[in-house]
Coordinates of C-alpha atoms and ligand atoms in Angstrom, one line a residue:
X28 CA 0.0 0.0 0.0
X29 CA 2.8 2.5 0.8
X30 CA 4.5 1.7 -2.6
X31 CA 1.2 2.5 -4.3
X32 CA 0.9 5.7 -2.4
X33 CA 4.5 6.8 -3.2
X34 CA 4.3 6.0 -6.9
X35 CA 1.0 7.9 -7.4
X36 CA 2.1 10.9 -5.4
X37 CA 5.3 10.9 -7.5
X38 CA 3.3 10.8 -10.8
X39 CA 1.0 13.6 -9.6
X40 CA 4.0 15.8 -8.6
X41 CA 5.7 15.0 -12.0
X42 CA 2.7 16.0 -14.2
X43 CA 4.0 19.1 -16.0
X44 CA 0.7 20.3 -17.5
X45 CA -3.1 20.0 -16.8
X46 CA -3.7 17.4 -19.5
X47 CA -1.0 15.0 -18.2
X48 CA -2.4 15.5 -14.7
X49 CA -5.9 14.5 -15.9
X50 CA -4.4 11.3 -17.4
X51 CA -2.8 10.5 -14.0
X52 CA -6.1 11.1 -12.2
X53 CA -8.0 8.8 -14.6
X54 CA -5.2 6.1 -14.2
X55 CA -5.5 6.2 -10.4
X56 CA -9.1 7.2 -9.5
X57 CA -11.1 6.8 -12.8
X58 CA -13.6 3.9 -13.2
X59 CA -10.8 1.6 -14.3
X60 CA -8.1 3.3 -12.3
X61 CA -5.7 1.3 -10.2
X62 CA -7.0 2.6 -6.9
X63 CA -10.6 2.2 -7.9
X64 CA -10.0 -1.4 -8.9
X65 CA -8.3 -2.0 -5.6
X66 CA -11.4 -0.7 -3.8
X67 CA -13.6 -3.0 -5.9
X68 CA -11.4 -5.9 -4.7
X69 CA -12.4 -5.1 -1.0
X70 CA -15.6 -7.3 -1.6
X71 CA -13.5 -10.4 -2.1
X72 CA -11.6 -9.9 1.1
X73 CA -12.3 -11.5 4.5
X74 CA -13.9 -9.1 7.0
X75 CA -10.6 -8.9 8.9
X76 CA -8.6 -7.9 5.8
X77 CA -11.3 -5.5 4.8
X78 CA -11.2 -3.8 8.2
X79 CA -7.6 -2.6 7.6
X80 CA -7.5 -2.3 3.8
X81 CA -10.9 -0.4 3.6
X82 CA -9.9 2.7 5.7
X83 CA -6.4 2.6 4.2
X84 CA -7.7 2.7 0.6
X85 CA -10.2 5.5 1.5
X86 CA -7.5 7.5 3.1
X87 CA -5.3 7.0 0.0
X88 CA -8.1 8.1 -2.3
X89 CA -8.6 11.3 -0.2
X90 CA -4.9 12.0 -0.1
X91 CA -4.5 11.5 -3.9
X92 CA -7.6 13.7 -4.6
X93 CA -6.1 16.4 -2.4
X94 CA -2.7 16.1 -4.1
X95 CA -4.4 16.3 -7.5
X96 CA -6.2 19.5 -6.5
X97 CA -3.1 21.1 -5.2
X98 CA -1.1 20.2 -8.3
X99 CA -3.8 21.5 -10.5
X100 CA -3.8 24.8 -8.7
X101 CA -0.1 25.2 -8.9
X102 CA 0.0 24.3 -12.6
X103 CA -2.7 27.0 -13.2
X104 CA -0.7 29.5 -11.2
X105 CA 2.4 28.7 -13.3
X106 CA 0.4 29.0 -16.5
X107 CA -0.9 32.4 -15.4
X108 CA 2.6 33.5 -14.4
X109 CA 3.9 32.6 -17.9
X110 CA 1.0 34.5 -19.6
X111 CA 1.6 37.6 -17.5
X112 CA 5.3 37.5 -18.5
X113 CA 4.6 37.2 -22.2
X114 CA 1.8 39.7 -22.2
X115 CA 3.8 42.4 -20.2
X116 CA 3.4 45.9 -21.5
X117 CA 5.9 48.7 -20.7
X118 CA 3.7 51.6 -19.6
X119 CA 6.8 53.7 -18.9
X120 CA 7.7 54.0 -22.6
X121 CA 7.4 57.6 -23.8
X122 CA 4.6 58.1 -26.3
X123 CA 5.6 59.0 -29.9
X124 CA 6.0 62.8 -30.3
X125 CA 2.7 64.4 -31.3
X126 CA 2.8 66.9 -34.2
X127 CA 0.8 69.8 -32.7
X128 CA 0.2 73.3 -33.8
X129 CA 1.9 76.2 -32.0
X130 CA 1.3 79.9 -31.6
X131 CA 3.2 81.9 -34.3
X132 CA 6.1 84.0 -32.9
X133 CA 4.4 87.2 -34.3
X134 CA 1.3 86.3 -32.4
X135 CA 3.3 85.6 -29.3
X136 CA 5.0 89.0 -29.5
X137 CA 1.6 90.8 -30.3
X138 CA 0.1 89.3 -27.2
X139 CA 3.1 90.3 -25.1
X140 CA 3.0 93.9 -26.4
X141 CA -0.8 94.1 -26.0
X142 CA -0.5 92.9 -22.4
X143 CA 2.0 95.6 -21.5
X144 CA -0.2 98.3 -22.9
X145 CA -3.3 96.8 -21.2
X146 CA -1.5 97.2 -17.9
X147 CA -1.3 100.9 -18.7
X148 CA -5.0 101.1 -19.3
X149 CA -5.1 100.7 -23.1
X150 CA -8.0 98.7 -24.6
X151 CA -7.5 96.6 -27.8
X152 CA -9.4 97.6 -31.0
X153 CA -9.6 95.7 -34.2
X154 CA -11.0 96.5 -37.6
X155 CA -11.2 95.4 -41.3
X156 CA -8.1 94.8 -43.4
X157 CA -9.9 95.9 -46.6
X158 CA -10.6 99.6 -46.1
X159 CA -12.1 102.5 -48.0
X160 CA -9.6 105.2 -49.1
X161 CA -11.5 107.6 -46.7
X162 CA -10.5 105.7 -43.6
X163 CA -7.0 104.7 -44.8
X164 CA -6.0 108.1 -46.2
X165 CA -8.4 111.1 -46.2
X166 CA -9.4 110.9 -42.5
X167 CA -5.7 110.7 -41.7
X168 CA -5.0 114.0 -43.4
X169 CA -3.2 112.3 -46.3
X170 CA -4.2 114.2 -49.4
X171 CA -4.8 112.7 -52.8
X172 CA -1.4 113.7 -54.1
X173 CA 0.6 112.2 -51.2
X174 CA 3.2 109.7 -52.3
X175 CA 1.8 107.1 -49.8
X176 CA -1.3 106.9 -52.0
X177 CA 0.7 106.2 -55.1
X178 CA -0.1 103.0 -56.9
X179 CA 3.4 101.5 -56.1
X180 CA 2.9 101.3 -52.3
X181 CA -0.8 100.6 -51.9
X182 CA -2.7 97.4 -53.0
X183 CA -5.9 98.6 -54.6
X184 CA -8.9 96.2 -54.9
X185 CA -10.5 96.3 -58.4
X186 CA -14.1 97.4 -58.8
X187 CA -16.7 95.9 -61.2
X188 CA -16.6 97.1 -64.8
X189 CA -18.4 100.4 -64.9
X190 CA -18.3 101.1 -61.1
X191 CA -16.5 104.4 -60.8
X192 CA -16.4 104.8 -57.0
X193 CA -12.9 105.0 -55.5
X194 CA -11.4 101.5 -55.0
X195 CA -11.1 99.8 -51.7
X196 CA -7.5 99.3 -50.5
X197 CA -5.7 96.8 -48.3
X198 CA -5.0 99.0 -45.3
X199 CA -1.4 100.3 -45.3
X200 CA -1.5 100.9 -41.5
X201 CA -3.8 100.2 -38.5
X202 CA -4.7 103.9 -38.2
X203 CA -8.1 103.4 -39.8
X204 CA -9.0 101.2 -36.9
X205 CA -8.3 104.1 -34.5
X206 CA -10.4 106.5 -36.6
X207 CA -13.3 104.0 -36.6
X208 CA -13.0 103.6 -32.8
X209 CA -12.8 107.4 -32.2
X210 CA -15.8 107.9 -34.4
X211 CA -17.8 105.2 -32.6
X212 CA -16.8 105.9 -29.0
X213 CA -15.5 109.5 -29.0
X214 CA -13.0 111.0 -26.5
X215 CA -11.5 110.4 -24.0
X216 CA -10.0 107.2 -25.2
X217 CA -6.9 105.0 -24.8
X218 CA -6.6 102.1 -27.4
X219 CA -4.0 100.0 -29.1
X220 CA -4.6 98.4 -32.5
X221 CA -2.5 95.5 -33.5
X222 CA -2.9 93.8 -36.9
X223 CA -1.8 93.0 -40.4
X224 CA -1.0 95.7 -42.8
X225 CA -0.1 95.6 -46.5
X226 CA 2.3 97.5 -48.8
X227 CA 3.7 96.6 -52.2
X228 CA 7.3 96.1 -51.2
X229 CA 9.5 93.0 -50.9
X230 CA 13.2 92.8 -49.9
X231 CA 15.4 91.8 -47.0
X232 CA 13.7 94.3 -44.7
X233 CA 10.2 94.5 -46.2
X234 CA 7.4 92.0 -46.8
X235 CA 4.2 92.9 -48.6
X236 CA 2.2 91.9 -45.5
X237 CA 3.6 92.8 -42.1
X238 CA 2.3 93.6 -38.6
X239 CA 1.8 96.9 -36.9
X240 CA 0.7 98.1 -33.5
X241 CA -0.6 101.6 -33.1
X242 CA -1.5 103.4 -30.0
X243 CA -3.8 106.3 -29.4
X244 CA -4.5 108.3 -26.2
X245 CA -6.9 111.2 -26.3
X246 CA -8.0 113.4 -23.3
X247 CA -8.2 117.0 -22.3
X248 CA -4.6 117.4 -21.4
X249 CA -2.5 114.6 -23.0
X250 CA 1.0 115.8 -24.0
X251 CA 4.3 114.6 -25.5
X252 CA 5.5 114.1 -22.0
X253 CA 2.8 111.4 -21.5
X254 CA 3.9 109.8 -24.8
X255 CA 7.6 109.6 -23.7
X256 CA 6.7 108.1 -20.3
X257 CA 4.3 105.5 -21.9
X258 CA 6.9 104.5 -24.5
X259 CA 9.8 104.2 -22.1
X260 CA 7.6 102.2 -19.7
X261 CA 6.7 99.9 -22.7
X262 CA 10.3 99.3 -23.9
X263 CA 11.6 98.7 -20.4
X264 CA 8.8 96.1 -19.8
X265 CA 9.2 94.5 -23.3
X266 CA 13.0 94.2 -23.3
X267 CA 13.2 93.4 -19.6
X268 CA 15.8 96.1 -19.0
X269 CA 15.8 99.9 -18.6
X270 CA 15.7 101.4 -22.2
X271 CA 16.5 105.0 -23.0
X272 CA 14.8 106.7 -25.8
X273 CA 15.6 109.6 -28.2
X274 CA 13.0 111.7 -29.9
X275 CA 13.9 113.2 -33.3
X276 CA 11.7 115.8 -35.0
X277 CA 10.0 114.3 -38.0
X278 CA 7.0 114.6 -40.2
X279 CA 3.8 112.6 -40.7
X280 CA 0.6 114.0 -42.2
X281 CA -1.5 112.7 -39.2
X282 CA 0.5 114.2 -36.4
X283 CA 1.8 117.6 -35.5
X284 CA 4.4 117.9 -34.0
X285 CA 5.8 114.5 -35.1
X286 CA 8.8 112.5 -33.7
X287 CA 10.7 109.4 -34.7
X288 CA 11.7 107.5 -31.6
X289 CA 15.0 105.6 -31.3
X290 CA 16.0 103.2 -28.5
X291 CA 19.6 103.1 -27.1
X292 CA 21.6 100.1 -28.0
X293 CA 25.1 98.6 -28.4
X294 CA 26.6 96.1 -30.8
X295 CA 28.2 93.0 -29.3
X296 CA 29.8 90.3 -31.6
X297 CA 27.7 91.6 -34.5
X298 CA 24.5 91.3 -32.4
X299 CA 22.4 94.2 -31.3
X300 CA 21.9 94.6 -27.6
X301 CA 19.1 96.9 -26.5
X302 CA 19.2 99.1 -23.4
X303 CA 22.3 101.3 -23.3
X304 CA 25.4 101.9 -25.3
X305 CA 26.6 104.3 -28.0
X306 CA 24.1 103.4 -30.7
X307 CA 20.5 104.3 -31.5
X308 CA 17.9 102.2 -33.4
X309 CA 14.8 103.7 -34.9
X310 CA 11.8 101.8 -33.7
X311 CA 8.7 103.9 -34.1
X312 CA 6.9 107.0 -35.3
X313 CA 4.7 109.2 -33.1
X314 CA 3.4 112.6 -32.4
X315 CA 0.4 114.7 -31.3
X316 CA -2.7 113.8 -33.3
X317 CA -3.3 116.4 -36.0
X318 CA -6.5 118.6 -35.5
X319 CA -7.7 117.6 -39.0
X320 CA -7.6 113.9 -38.0
X321 CA -9.6 114.6 -34.8
X322 CA -12.1 116.6 -36.8
X323 CA -12.4 113.8 -39.4
X324 CA -13.3 111.4 -36.6
X325 CA -15.9 113.7 -35.1
X326 CA -13.8 114.9 -32.1
X327 CA -13.5 118.6 -31.4
X328 CA -9.8 119.6 -31.4
X329 CA -10.5 122.6 -29.2
X330 CA -11.6 120.3 -26.5
X331 CA -9.5 117.2 -26.9
X332 CA -5.9 116.4 -27.7
X333 CA -3.6 113.4 -27.5
X334 CA -0.7 111.4 -28.9
X335 CA -0.5 108.5 -31.4
X336 CA 2.3 106.2 -32.3
X337 CA 2.9 103.3 -34.7
X338 CA 5.6 100.5 -34.7
X339 CA 6.3 97.4 -36.6
X340 CA 5.7 94.2 -34.6
X341 CA 8.0 92.1 -36.8
X342 CA 10.8 94.6 -36.3
X343 CA 10.6 94.6 -32.4
X344 CA 10.3 90.8 -32.5
X345 CA 13.5 90.6 -34.5
X346 CA 15.2 93.0 -32.1
X347 CA 14.3 91.1 -29.0
X348 CA 15.1 87.7 -30.4
X349 CA 18.0 88.6 -32.6
X350 CA 16.4 87.3 -35.8
X351 CA 18.4 88.5 -38.9
X352 CA 15.9 88.3 -41.8
X353 CA 12.3 89.4 -41.7
X354 CA 11.3 87.0 -44.4
X355 CA 12.0 84.1 -42.0
X356 CA 8.8 84.8 -40.2
X357 CA 6.7 83.9 -43.2
X358 CA 8.4 80.6 -44.1
X359 CA 6.2 77.7 -43.5
X360 CA 8.7 75.9 -41.3
X361 CA 9.2 77.7 -38.1
X362 CA 11.2 75.1 -36.2
X363 CA 14.4 77.2 -36.4
X364 CA 12.8 79.8 -34.2
X365 CA 13.4 77.6 -31.2
X366 CA 17.0 78.8 -31.4
X367 CA 15.7 82.3 -30.6
X368 CA 13.9 81.3 -27.4
X369 CA 10.4 80.8 -28.6
X370 CA 9.8 78.1 -26.0
X371 CA 6.2 77.6 -26.8
X372 CA 7.1 76.1 -30.2
X373 CA 8.2 73.0 -28.2
X374 CA 5.0 72.8 -26.3
X375 CA 1.9 71.2 -27.9
X376 CA -1.0 73.6 -27.8
X377 CA -4.1 71.6 -27.3
X378 CA -7.5 72.8 -28.3
X379 CA -9.3 74.0 -25.2
X380 CA -6.0 74.8 -23.5
X381 CA -3.4 72.8 -21.6
X382 CA -1.9 73.8 -18.3
X383 CA 1.6 75.3 -18.9
X384 CA 1.0 76.1 -22.5
X385 CA 1.5 79.7 -23.5
Ligands
2NL23 C1 5.5 104.7 -38.3 C2 4.6 105.8 -38.1 C3 2.7 106.5 -36.9 C4 0.6 107.2 -36.1 C5 1.4 106.2 -36.7 C6 -1.8 107.8 -35.9 C7 -3.1 107.3 -35.8 C8 -4.1 108.2 -35.7 C9 -3.8 109.5 -35.6 C10 -2.5 109.9 -35.7 CL1 -5.7 107.6 -35.6 N1 -1.5 109.1 -35.8 N2 -0.8 106.9 -36.0 C11 1.1 108.4 -35.7 C12 2.5 108.6 -35.9 C13 3.3 107.6 -36.5 O1 3.4 105.4 -37.4 O2 6.5 104.9 -38.8 N3 5.0 103.5 -38.0 C14 5.8 102.3 -38.2

């Protein structure tokens, strides 16, 4: 009996998969299994023999059943373990980089500039890019014979055959937005107008479409002194360092007096550095709004006065980030701009916003 027990326990322990284990079970405890046959033989024994053999066989049957159950469970565990190993997935792997859109550098700079003027109480105004010649020229005291109205600088829209009204133009500055805003809301006012403007010009420093930001402040006592303070405050905030300015007398049809404004700079290793130094860079035009312009916008020049200025966004973006060629802004591939510190180009911008994205 103990040989029987030992040999079956060994076969159970040696079964390496569930199918083999089932074969062992049938061979021991199935209808014609060895242990089952032995139990059938109990009937032929004498009562004395049966008294010892019966309980021994029952105990053996229970023990083998328990051993079969335990072996089956451990084989199932091992099989699961194997499966888990083969089906393992590395969740720590970085995802493939997502090609996402980013904010264009010009838009980033526009927002930066707008935010600085907003802190000084300027509201943003926007308007159409296709303008009438009244809003683009006449209202700004630019007479019909002025060179700025010449065919070579201005993009004219064509009229239908037989329509003899003056043609619409692509606005050559954002001033018409300020005229429209003055007309609609009157004085006092403090606004800035960023946007696209168009001139027929194309070389290393000019593109036919570029970006401008103009400012306008009208009240009863606004002076050139306010203009100088506002501009120095702006340059210092924008360039992150104290910036000195120089006002040079100039001429624009829409301002009187007029001034061109330079910022102080130095040249280090062929690169311009804004703030101080022995050089000056022209960055904007400005002046006191001409009485004719106030009148054209329906504002009484005997009651109101103020300053206006205009600057190229592309140009001040180039100055801050050391970008050599204006045309680079309008290439389709902007990845090179990462070299100039446009960090948000590295950050995916997700529709609806993502924390941390600019
Ligand atoms: C320049 C010159 C300037 C203005 C723009 C302006 C607007 C109104 C009335 C009067 Cl509504 N002036 N704008 C004034 C002076 C200069 O821009 O060289 N910009 C790049």
